[in-house]
Short mmCIF file of C-alpha atoms in Angstrom, two decimals:
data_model
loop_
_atom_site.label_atom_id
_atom_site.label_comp_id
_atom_site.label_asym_id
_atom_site.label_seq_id
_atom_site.Cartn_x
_atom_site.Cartn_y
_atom_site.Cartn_z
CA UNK A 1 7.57 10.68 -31.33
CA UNK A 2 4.76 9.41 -28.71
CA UNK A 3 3.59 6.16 -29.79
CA UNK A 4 0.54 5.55 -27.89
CA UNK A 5 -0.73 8.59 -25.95
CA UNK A 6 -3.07 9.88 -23.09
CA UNK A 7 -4.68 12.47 -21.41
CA UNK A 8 -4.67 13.21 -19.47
CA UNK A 9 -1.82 11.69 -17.50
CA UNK A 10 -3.64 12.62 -14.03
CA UNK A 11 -7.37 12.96 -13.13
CA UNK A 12 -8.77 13.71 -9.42
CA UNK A 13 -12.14 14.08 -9.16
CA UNK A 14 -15.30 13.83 -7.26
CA UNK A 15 -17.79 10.56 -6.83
CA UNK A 16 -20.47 10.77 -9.12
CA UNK A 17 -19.15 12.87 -11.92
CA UNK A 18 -18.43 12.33 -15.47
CA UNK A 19 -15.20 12.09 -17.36
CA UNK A 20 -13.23 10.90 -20.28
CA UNK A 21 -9.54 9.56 -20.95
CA UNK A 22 -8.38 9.90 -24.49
CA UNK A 23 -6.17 7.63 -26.87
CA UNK A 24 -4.59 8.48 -29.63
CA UNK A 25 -1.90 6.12 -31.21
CA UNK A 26 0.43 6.72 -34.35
CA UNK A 27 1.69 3.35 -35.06
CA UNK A 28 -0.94 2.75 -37.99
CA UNK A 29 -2.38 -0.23 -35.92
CA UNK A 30 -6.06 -1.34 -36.41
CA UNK A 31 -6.79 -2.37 -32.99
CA UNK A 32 -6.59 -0.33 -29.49
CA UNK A 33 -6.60 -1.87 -26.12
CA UNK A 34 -8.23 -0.51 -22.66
CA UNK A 35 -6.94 -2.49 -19.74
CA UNK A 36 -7.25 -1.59 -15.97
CA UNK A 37 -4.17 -1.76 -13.37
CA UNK A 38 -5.89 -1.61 -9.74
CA UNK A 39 -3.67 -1.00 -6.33
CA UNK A 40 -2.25 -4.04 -6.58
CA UNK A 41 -0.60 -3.77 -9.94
CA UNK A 42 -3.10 -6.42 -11.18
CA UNK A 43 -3.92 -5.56 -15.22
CA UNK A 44 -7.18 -6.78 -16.74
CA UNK A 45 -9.01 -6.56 -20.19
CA UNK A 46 -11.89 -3.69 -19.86
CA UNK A 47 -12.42 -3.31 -23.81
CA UNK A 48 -11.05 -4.10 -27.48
CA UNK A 49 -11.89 -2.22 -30.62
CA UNK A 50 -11.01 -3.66 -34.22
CA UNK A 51 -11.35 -0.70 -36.96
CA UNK A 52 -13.41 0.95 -35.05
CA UNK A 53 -15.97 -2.11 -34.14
CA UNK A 54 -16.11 -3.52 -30.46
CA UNK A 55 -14.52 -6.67 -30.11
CA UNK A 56 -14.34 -7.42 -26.86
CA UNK A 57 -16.16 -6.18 -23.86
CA UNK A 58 -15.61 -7.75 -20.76
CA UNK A 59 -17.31 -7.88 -17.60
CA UNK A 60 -17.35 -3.99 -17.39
CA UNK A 61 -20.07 -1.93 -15.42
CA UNK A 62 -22.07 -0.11 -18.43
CA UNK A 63 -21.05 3.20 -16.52
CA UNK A 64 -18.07 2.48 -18.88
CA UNK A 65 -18.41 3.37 -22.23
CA UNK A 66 -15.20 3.10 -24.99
CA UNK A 67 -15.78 4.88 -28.45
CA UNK A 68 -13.32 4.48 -31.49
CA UNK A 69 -13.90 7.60 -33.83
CA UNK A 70 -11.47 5.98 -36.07
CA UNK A 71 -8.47 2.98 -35.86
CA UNK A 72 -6.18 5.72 -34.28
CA UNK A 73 -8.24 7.05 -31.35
CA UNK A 74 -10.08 4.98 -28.75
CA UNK A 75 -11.46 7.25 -25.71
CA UNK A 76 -13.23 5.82 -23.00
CA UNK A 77 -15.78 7.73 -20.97
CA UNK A 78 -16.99 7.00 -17.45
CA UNK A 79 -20.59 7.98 -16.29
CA UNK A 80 -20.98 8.25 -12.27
CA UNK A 81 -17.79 7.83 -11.13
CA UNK A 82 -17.24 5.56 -8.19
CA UNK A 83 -14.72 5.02 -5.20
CA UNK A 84 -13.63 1.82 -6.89
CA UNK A 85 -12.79 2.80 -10.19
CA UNK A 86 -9.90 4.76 -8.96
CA UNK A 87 -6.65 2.53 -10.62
CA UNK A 88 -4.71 3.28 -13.44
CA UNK A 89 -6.23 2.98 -16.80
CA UNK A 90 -3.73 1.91 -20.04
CA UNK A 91 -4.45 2.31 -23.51
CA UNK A 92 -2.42 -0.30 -25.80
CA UNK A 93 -2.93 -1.03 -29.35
CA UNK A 94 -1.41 -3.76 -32.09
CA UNK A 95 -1.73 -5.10 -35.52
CA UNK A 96 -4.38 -7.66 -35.50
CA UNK A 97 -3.81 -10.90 -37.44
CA UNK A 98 -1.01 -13.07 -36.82
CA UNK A 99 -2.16 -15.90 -34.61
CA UNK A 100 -1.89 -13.63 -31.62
CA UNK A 101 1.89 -12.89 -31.65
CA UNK A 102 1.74 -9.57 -32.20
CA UNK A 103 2.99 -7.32 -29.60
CA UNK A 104 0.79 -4.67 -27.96
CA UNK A 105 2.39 -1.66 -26.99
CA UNK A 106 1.01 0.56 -24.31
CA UNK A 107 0.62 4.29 -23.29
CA UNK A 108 2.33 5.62 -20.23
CA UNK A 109 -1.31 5.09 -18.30
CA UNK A 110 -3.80 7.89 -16.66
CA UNK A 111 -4.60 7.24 -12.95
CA UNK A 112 -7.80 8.05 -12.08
CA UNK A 113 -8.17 9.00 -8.24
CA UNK A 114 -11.89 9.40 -7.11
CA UNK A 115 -12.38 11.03 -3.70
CA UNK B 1 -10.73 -19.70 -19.11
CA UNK B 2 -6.97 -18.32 -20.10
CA UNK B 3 -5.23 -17.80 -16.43
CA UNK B 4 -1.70 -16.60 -15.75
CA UNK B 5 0.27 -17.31 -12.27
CA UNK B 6 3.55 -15.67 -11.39
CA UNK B 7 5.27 -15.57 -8.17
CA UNK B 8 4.17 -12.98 -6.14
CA UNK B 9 7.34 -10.49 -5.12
CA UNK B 10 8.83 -8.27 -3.66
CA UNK B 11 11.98 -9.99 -4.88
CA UNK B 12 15.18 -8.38 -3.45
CA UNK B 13 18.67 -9.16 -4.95
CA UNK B 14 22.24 -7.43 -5.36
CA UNK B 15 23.20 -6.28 -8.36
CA UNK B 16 25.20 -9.32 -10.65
CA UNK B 17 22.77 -11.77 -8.77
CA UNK B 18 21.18 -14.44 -10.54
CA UNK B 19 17.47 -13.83 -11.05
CA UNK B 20 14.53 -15.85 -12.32
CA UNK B 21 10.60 -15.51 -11.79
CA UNK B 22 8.34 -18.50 -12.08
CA UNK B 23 5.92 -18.43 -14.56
CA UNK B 24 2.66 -20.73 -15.70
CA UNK B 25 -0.15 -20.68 -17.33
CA UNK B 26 -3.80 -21.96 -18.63
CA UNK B 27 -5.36 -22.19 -21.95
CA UNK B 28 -7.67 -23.49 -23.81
CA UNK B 29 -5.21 -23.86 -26.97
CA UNK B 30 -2.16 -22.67 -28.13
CA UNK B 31 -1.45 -18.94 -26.96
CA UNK B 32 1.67 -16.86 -27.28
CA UNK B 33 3.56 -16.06 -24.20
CA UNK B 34 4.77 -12.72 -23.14
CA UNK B 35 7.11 -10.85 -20.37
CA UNK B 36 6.26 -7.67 -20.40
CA UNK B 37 8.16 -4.92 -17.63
CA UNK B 38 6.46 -1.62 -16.11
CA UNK B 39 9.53 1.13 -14.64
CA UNK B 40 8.39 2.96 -11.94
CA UNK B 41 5.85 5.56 -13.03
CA UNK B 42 5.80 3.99 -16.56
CA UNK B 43 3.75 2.15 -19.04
CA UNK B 44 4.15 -1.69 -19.95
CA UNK B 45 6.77 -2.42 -22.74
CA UNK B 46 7.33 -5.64 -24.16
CA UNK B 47 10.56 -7.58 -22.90
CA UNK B 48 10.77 -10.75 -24.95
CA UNK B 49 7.99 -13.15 -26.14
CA UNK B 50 7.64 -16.53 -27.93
CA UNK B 51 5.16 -18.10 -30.46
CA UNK B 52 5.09 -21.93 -29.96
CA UNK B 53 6.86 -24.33 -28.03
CA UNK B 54 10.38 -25.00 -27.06
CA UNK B 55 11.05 -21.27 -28.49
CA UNK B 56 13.39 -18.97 -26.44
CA UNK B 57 12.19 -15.20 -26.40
CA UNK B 58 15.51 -13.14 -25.39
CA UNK B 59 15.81 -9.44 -24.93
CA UNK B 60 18.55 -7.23 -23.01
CA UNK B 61 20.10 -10.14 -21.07
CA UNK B 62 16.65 -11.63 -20.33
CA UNK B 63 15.35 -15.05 -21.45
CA UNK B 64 12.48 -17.34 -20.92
CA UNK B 65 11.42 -20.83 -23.10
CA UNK B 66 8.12 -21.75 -24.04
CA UNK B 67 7.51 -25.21 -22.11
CA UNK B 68 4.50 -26.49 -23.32
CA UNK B 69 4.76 -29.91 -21.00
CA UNK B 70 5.33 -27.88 -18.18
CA UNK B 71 2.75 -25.02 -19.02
CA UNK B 72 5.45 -22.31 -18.10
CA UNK B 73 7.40 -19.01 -19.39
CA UNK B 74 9.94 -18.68 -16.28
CA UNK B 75 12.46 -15.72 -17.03
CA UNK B 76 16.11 -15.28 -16.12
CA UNK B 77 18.74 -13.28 -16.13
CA UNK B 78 22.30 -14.07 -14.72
CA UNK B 79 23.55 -10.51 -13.95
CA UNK B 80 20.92 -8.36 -12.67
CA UNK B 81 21.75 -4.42 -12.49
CA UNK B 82 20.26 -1.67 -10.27
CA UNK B 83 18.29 -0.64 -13.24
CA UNK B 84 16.12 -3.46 -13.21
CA UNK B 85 14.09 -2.87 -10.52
CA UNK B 86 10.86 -3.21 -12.19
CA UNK B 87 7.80 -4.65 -12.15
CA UNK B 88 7.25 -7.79 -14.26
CA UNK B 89 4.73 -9.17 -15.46
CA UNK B 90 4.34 -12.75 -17.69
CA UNK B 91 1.34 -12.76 -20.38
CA UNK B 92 -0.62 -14.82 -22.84
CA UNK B 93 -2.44 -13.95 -26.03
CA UNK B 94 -4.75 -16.67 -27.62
CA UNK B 95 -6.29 -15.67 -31.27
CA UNK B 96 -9.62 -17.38 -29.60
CA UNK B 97 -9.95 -14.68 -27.13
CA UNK B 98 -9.49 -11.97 -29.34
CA UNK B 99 -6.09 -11.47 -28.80
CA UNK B 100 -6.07 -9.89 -25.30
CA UNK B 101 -3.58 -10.57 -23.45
CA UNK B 102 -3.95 -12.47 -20.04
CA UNK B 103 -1.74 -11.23 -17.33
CA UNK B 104 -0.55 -12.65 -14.10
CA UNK B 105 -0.43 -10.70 -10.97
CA UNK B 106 3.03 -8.78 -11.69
CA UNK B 107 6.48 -9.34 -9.84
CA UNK B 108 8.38 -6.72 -7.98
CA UNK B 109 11.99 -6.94 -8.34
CA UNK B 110 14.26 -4.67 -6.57
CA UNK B 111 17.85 -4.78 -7.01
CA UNK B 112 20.52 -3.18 -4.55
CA UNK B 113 23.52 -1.94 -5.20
#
């Protein structure tokens, strides 16, 4: 049983097009992650969603948009796709509550290569 | 804001060598520290963690204490194997900030046989 899923695992594509990476997670959690791992393996915050509202939203181009359907999906769309946003892209998603010791667990990642 | 520094690998060791990775960190008030690990080709999974201070987060021969005087989360093991060549990374979580967690910059370890 995959915990936290995406697809797709692998995405090439051009500079300038659209696409999407989806989320799905089966843990019953009510809040879903989107962080960013660039070349050098460094991870950072893009987006959180809390039952389906926008928590946080860091300093993210608006190219990036994140929409939660409902708690279990999170999908993340990117509009004009640029050299630099090729990295890997993680979903993770917890239980909210509890002072901030609950643990996050994360899907296996989709890296996003834009030629 | 919340900041995370780790020391920057590639760490190379032999297998039953002694390994630790610094850890320390920034925050505005009292966050929860992580050690999370990333196999090659993998996702992050969670390795050990602790709440408040002076606790000791421990997890498949791996520990690290909370120091809150020293601001730090250093882990250790004392036997590494060849299957712990990983990527490591340390972590904090404050409730202020919504509960993301902060990372530092990841630690290559790479054990030979």
């Amino acid at each position: 049983d995959t915990a936290v899923s995406q697809t797709p695992k692998y995405l090439v594509t051009q500079m300038g097009n659209d696409k999407s990476i989806k989320c799905e997670q089966n843990l019953g959690h009510d809040t879903m992650y989107w962080y960013k791992q660039d070349s050098k393996k460094f991870l950072k915050i893009m987006f959180s969603y809390n039952n389906k509202e926008l928590i946080i939203n860091e300093t993210v181009p608006n190219r990036f948009s994140p929409k939660s359907p409902d708690k279990a999906h999170l999908n993340l769309h990117i509009n004009s796709l640029e050299l630099g946003d090729s990295a890997v892209y993680f979903c993770a998603s917890s239980l909210s509550g509890g002072g901030g010791r609950n643990e996050q667990f994360f899907g296996p990642g989709t890296r996003l290569t834009v030629l | 804001g919340d900041s995370v520094t780790q020391m920057e690998g590639p760490v190379t060791l032999s297998e039953e060598a002694f390994l630790t990775i610094n850890c320390t960190y920034t925050a505005t008030g009292y966050p929860s520290l992580f050690w999370y690990v990333q196999y090659p080709g993998e996702g992050l999974q969670l390795l050990l963690k602790a709440t408040k201070a002076d606790d000791k987060g421990s997890n498949k021969g791996f520990e690290a204490t909370y120091r809150k005087e020293t601001t730090s989360f250093h882990l250790e093991k004392g036997s590494v194997q060849v299957s712990d060549s990983a990527v490591y990374f340390c972590a904090l979580s404050e409730v202020a900030a919504g509960n993301k967690l902060t990372f530092g910059g990841g630690t290559r370890v790479l054990v030979k046989p």
